mmCIF file of C-alpha atoms in Angstrom:
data_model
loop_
_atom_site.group_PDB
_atom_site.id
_atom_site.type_symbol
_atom_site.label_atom_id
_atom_site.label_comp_id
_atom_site.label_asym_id
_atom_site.label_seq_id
_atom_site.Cartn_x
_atom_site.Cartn_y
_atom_site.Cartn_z
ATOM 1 C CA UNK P 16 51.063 53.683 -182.803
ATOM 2 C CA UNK P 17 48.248 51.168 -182.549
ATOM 3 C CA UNK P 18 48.479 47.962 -180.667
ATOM 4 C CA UNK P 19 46.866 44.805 -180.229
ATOM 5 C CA UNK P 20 46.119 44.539 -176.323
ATOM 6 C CA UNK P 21 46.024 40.868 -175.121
ATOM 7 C CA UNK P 22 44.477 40.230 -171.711
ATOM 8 C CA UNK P 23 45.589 38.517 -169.362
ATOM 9 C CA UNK P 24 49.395 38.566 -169.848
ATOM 10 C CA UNK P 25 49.318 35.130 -167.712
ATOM 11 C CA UNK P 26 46.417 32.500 -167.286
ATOM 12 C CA UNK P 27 46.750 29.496 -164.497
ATOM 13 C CA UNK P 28 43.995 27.097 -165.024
ATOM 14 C CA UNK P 29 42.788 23.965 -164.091
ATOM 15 C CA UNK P 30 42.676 20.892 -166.386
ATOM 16 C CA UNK P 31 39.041 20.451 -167.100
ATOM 17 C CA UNK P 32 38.235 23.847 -167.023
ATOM 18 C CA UNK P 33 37.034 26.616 -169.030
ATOM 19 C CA UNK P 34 39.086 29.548 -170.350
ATOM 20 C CA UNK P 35 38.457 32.733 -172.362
ATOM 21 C CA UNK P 36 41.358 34.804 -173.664
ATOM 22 C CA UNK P 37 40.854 38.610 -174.269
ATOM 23 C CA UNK P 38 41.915 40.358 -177.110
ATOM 24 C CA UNK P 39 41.425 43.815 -178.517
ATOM 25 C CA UNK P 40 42.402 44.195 -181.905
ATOM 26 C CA UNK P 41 43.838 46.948 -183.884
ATOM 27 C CA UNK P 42 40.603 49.466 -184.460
ATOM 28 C CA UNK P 43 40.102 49.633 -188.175
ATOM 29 C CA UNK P 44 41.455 46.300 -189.245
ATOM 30 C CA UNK P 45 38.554 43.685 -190.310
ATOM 31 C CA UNK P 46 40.746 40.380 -190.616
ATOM 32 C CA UNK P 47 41.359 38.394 -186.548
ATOM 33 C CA UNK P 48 43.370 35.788 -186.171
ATOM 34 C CA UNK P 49 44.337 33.767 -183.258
ATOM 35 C CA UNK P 50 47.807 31.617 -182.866
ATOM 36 C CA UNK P 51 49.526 29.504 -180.278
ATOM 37 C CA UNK P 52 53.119 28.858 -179.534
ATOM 38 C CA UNK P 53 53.921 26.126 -177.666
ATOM 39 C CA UNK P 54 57.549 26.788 -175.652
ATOM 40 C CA UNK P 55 60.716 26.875 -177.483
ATOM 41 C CA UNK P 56 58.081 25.832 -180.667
ATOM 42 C CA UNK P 57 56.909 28.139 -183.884
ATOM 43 C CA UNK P 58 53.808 29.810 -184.269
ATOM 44 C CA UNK P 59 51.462 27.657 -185.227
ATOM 45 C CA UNK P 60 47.937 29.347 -186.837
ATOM 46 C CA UNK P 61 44.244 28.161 -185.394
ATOM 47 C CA UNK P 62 42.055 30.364 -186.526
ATOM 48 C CA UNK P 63 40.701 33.387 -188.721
ATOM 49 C CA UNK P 64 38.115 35.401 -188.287
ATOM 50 C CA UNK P 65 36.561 37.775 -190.650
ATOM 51 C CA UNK P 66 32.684 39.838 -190.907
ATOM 52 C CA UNK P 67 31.107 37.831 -187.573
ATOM 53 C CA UNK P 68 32.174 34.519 -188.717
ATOM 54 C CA UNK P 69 35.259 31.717 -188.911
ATOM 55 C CA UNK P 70 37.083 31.835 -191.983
ATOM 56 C CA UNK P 71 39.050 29.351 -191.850
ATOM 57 C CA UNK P 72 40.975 26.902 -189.541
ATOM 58 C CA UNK P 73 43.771 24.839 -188.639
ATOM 59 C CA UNK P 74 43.588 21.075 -187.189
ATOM 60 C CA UNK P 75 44.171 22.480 -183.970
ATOM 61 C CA UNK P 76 40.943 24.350 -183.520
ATOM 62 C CA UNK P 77 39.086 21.779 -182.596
ATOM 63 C CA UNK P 78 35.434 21.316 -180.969
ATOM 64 C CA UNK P 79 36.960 22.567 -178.004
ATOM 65 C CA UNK P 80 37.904 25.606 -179.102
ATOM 66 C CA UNK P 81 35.432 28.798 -180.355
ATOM 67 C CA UNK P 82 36.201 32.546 -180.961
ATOM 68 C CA UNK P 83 33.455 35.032 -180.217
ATOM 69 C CA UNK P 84 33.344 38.912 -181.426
ATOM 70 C CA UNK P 85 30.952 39.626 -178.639
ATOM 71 C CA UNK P 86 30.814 43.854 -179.266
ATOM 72 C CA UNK P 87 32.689 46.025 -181.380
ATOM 73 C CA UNK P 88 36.197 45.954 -180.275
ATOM 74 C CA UNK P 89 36.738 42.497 -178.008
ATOM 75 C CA UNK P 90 37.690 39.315 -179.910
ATOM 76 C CA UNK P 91 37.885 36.534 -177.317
ATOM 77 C CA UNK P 92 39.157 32.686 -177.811
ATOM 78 C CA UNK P 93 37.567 30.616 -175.376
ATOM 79 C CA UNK P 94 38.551 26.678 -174.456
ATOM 80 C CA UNK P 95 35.880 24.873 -173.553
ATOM 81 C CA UNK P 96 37.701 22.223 -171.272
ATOM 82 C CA UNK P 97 41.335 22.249 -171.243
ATOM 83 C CA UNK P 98 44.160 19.722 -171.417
ATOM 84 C CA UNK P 99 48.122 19.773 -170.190
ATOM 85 C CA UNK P 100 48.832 20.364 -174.115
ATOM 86 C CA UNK P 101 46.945 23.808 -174.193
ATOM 87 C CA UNK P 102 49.674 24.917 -172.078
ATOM 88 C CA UNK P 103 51.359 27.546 -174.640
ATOM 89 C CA UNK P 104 51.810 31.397 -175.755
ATOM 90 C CA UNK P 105 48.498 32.399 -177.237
ATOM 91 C CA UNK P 106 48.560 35.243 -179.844
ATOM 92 C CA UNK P 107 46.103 37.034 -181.529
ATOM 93 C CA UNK P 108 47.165 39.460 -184.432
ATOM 94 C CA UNK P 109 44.819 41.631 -186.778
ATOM 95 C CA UNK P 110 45.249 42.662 -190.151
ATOM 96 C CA UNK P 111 43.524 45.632 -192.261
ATOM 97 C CA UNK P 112 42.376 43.000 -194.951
ATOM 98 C CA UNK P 113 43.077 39.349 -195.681
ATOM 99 C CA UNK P 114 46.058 38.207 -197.988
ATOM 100 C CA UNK P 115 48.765 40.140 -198.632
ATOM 101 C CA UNK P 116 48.801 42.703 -195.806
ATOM 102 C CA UNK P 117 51.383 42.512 -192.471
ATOM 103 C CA UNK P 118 49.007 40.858 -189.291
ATOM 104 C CA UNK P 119 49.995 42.797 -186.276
ATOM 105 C CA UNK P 120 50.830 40.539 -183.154
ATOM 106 C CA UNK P 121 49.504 41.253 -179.437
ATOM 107 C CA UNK P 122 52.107 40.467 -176.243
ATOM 108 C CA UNK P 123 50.042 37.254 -175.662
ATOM 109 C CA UNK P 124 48.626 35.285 -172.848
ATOM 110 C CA UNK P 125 50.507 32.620 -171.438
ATOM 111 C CA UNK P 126 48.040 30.185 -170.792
ATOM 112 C CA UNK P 127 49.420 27.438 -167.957
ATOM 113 C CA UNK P 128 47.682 24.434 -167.042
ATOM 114 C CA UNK P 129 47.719 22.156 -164.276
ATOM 115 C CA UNK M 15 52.496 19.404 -196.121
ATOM 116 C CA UNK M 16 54.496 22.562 -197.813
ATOM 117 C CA UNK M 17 56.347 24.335 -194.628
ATOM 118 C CA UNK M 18 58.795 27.177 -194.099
ATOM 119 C CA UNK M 19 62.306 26.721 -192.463
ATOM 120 C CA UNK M 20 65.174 28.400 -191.353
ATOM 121 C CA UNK M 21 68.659 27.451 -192.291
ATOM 122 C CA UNK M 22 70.394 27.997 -188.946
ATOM 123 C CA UNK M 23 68.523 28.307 -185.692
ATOM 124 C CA UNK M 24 71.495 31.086 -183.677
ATOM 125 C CA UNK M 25 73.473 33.195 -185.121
ATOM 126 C CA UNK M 26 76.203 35.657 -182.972
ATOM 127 C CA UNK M 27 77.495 38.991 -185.081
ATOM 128 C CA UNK M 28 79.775 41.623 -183.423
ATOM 129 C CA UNK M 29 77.728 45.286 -182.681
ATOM 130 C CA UNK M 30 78.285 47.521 -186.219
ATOM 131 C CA UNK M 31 78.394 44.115 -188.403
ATOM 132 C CA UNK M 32 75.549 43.562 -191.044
ATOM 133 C CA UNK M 33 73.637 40.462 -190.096
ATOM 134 C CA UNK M 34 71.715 38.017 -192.579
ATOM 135 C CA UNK M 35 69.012 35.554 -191.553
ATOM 136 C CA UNK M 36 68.202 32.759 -194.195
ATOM 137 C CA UNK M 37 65.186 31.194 -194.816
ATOM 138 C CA UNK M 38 63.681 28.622 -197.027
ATOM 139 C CA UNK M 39 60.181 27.932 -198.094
ATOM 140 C CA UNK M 40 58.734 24.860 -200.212
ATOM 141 C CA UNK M 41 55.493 26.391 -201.288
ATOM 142 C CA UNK M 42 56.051 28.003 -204.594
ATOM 143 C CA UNK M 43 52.767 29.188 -205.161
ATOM 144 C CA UNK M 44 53.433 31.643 -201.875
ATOM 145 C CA UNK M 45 53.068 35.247 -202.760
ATOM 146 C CA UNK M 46 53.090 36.578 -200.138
ATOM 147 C CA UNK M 47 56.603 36.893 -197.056
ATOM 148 C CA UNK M 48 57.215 38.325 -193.820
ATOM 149 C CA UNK M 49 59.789 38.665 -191.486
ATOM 150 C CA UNK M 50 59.089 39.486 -187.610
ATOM 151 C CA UNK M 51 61.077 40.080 -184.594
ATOM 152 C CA UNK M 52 60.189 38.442 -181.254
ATOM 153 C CA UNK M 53 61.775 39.419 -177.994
ATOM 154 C CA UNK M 54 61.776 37.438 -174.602
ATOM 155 C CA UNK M 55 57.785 37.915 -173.565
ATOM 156 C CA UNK M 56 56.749 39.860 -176.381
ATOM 157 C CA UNK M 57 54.413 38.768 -179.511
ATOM 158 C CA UNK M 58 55.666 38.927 -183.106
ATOM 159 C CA UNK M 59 56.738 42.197 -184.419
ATOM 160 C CA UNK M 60 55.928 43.006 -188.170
ATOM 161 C CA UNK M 61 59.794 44.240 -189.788
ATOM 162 C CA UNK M 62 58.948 44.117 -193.536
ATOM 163 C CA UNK M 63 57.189 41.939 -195.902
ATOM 164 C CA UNK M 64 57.542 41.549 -199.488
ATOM 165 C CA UNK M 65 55.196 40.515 -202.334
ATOM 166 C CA UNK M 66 56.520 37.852 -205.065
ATOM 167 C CA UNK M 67 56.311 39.931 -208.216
ATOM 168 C CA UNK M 68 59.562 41.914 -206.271
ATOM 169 C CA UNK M 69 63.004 40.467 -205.402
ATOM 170 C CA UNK M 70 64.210 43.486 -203.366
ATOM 171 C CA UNK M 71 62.431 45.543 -200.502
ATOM 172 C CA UNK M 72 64.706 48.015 -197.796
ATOM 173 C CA UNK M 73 63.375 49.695 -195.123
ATOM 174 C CA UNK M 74 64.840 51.266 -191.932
ATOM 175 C CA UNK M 75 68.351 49.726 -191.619
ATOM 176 C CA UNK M 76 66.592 46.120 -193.210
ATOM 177 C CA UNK M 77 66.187 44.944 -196.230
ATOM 178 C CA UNK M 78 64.343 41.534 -197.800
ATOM 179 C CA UNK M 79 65.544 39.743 -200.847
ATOM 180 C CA UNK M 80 63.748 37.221 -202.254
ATOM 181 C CA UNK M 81 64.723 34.661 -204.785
ATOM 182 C CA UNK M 82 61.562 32.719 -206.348
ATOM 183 C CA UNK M 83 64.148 30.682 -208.371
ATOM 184 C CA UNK M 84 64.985 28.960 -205.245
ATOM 185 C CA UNK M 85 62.573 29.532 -203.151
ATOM 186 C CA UNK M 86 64.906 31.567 -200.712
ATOM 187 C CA UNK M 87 64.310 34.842 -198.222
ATOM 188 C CA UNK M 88 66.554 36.371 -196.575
ATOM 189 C CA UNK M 89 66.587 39.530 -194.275
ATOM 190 C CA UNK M 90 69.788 41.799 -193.696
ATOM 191 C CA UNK M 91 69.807 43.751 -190.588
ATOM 192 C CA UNK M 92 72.643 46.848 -191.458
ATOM 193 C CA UNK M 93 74.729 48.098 -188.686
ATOM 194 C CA UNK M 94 73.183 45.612 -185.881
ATOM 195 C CA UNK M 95 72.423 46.672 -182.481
ATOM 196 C CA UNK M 96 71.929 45.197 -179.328
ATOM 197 C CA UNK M 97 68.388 46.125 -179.426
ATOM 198 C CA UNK M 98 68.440 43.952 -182.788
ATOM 199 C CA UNK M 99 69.046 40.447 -180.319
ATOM 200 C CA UNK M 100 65.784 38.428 -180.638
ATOM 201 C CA UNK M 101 64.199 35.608 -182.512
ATOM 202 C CA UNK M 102 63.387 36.501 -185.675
ATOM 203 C CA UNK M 103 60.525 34.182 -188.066
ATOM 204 C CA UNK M 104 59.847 34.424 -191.394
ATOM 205 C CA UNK M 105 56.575 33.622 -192.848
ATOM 206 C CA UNK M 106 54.428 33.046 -196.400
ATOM 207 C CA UNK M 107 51.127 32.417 -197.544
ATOM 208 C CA UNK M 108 49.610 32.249 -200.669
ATOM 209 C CA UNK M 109 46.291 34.376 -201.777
ATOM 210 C CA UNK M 110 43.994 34.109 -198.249
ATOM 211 C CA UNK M 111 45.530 31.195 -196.541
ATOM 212 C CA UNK M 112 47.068 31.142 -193.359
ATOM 213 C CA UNK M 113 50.632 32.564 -192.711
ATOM 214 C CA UNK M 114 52.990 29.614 -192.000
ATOM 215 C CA UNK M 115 55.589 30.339 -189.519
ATOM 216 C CA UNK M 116 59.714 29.076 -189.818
ATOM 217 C CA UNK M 117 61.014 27.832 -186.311
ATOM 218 C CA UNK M 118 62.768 31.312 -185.941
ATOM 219 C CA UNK M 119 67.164 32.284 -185.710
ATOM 220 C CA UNK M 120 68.324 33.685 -182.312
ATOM 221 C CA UNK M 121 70.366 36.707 -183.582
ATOM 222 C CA UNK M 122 72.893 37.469 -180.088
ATOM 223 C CA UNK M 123 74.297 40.862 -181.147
ATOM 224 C CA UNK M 124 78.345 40.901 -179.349
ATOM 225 C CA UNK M 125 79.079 44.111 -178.024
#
């Protein structure tokens, strides 16, 4: 069955510096999404991506954050400088089309910082 | 802001029992619900979803009811398993937006 693949499974980083999470989604679905999940916490959306281009996104997404479709089958959220609080589960989930279809979840990266 | 929440945050049923997992949801323009399964280290795993012009959806061994009336969703797990023991979420959105997340039951299955 198809899968969304998540890379890494576990990101240490230093406050202040730059992170990109990998993500491949599921092949023929055109709706990305990425989500965070702070420990013990819900799921919390940031953002949506659909043909090249942000959709729409949560409070959380700020300035700091930016999601990239470099080639055909990578979507990648990157974190321009990060704090303590970005310490959380990241998830990124794909759907076949927007609305009222399931999104299909990846493992995740925990992303630690220090 | 409108928000989706779960009744009970554990809940322990003996192996063979039929389990039910409650959740609530303020939005009532939401057409849209999903439940998911999430095991230690793993992402969200899609069970069923349900649209709001039904009130009744089964699949393997699960089934989803929801009642618009009260804005209530519920998912019944038949026969539960020890594999069944995980956090499980339910989710809505309406038309394009977002999915908003519930803070999730622990279901411990008793052998």
């Amino acid at each position: 069955e198809p899968e969304v693949t998540q890379t890494p499974s576990h990101q240490v980083t230093q406050m202040g510096q730059e992170v990109i999470l990998r993500c491949v989604p599921i092949s023929n679905h055109l709706y990305f999404y990425w989500y965070r999940q702070i420990l013990g916490q819900k799921v919390e959306f940031l953002v949506s991506f659909y043909n090249n281009e942000i959709s729409e996104k949560s409070e959380i997404f700020d300035d700091q954050f930016s999601v990239e479709r470099p080639d055909g089958s990578n979507f990648t959220l990157k974190i321009r400088s990060t704090k303590l609080e970005d310490s959380a589960m990241y998830f990124c989930a794909s759907s076949e089309s927007g609305g009222n279809q399931p999104q299909h979840f990846g493992d995740g990266t925990r992303l630690s910082i220090l | 802001g409108e928000s989706v929440g779960l009744h009970l945050p554990t809940l322990s049923v003996q192996e063979g029992d039929n389990s039910i997992i409650n959740c609530a949801y303020s939005n009532s323009a939401s057409d849209y619900f999903i439940w998911y399964k999430q095991e230690s280290g793993k992402g969200p795993q899609f069970i069923i979803d349900i649209r709001s012009n039904m009130d009744k959806r089964q699949g393997q061994r699960v089934t989803v009811l929801l009642n618009k009336t009260v804005k209530h969703l519920s998912l019944q797990i038949a026969a539960t398993q020890p594999g069944d023991s995980a956090v499980y979420f339910c989710a809505e959105n309406e038309g394009n937006t977002p999915l908003v997340f519930g803070k999730g039951t622990r279901l411990s299955v008793i052998a």
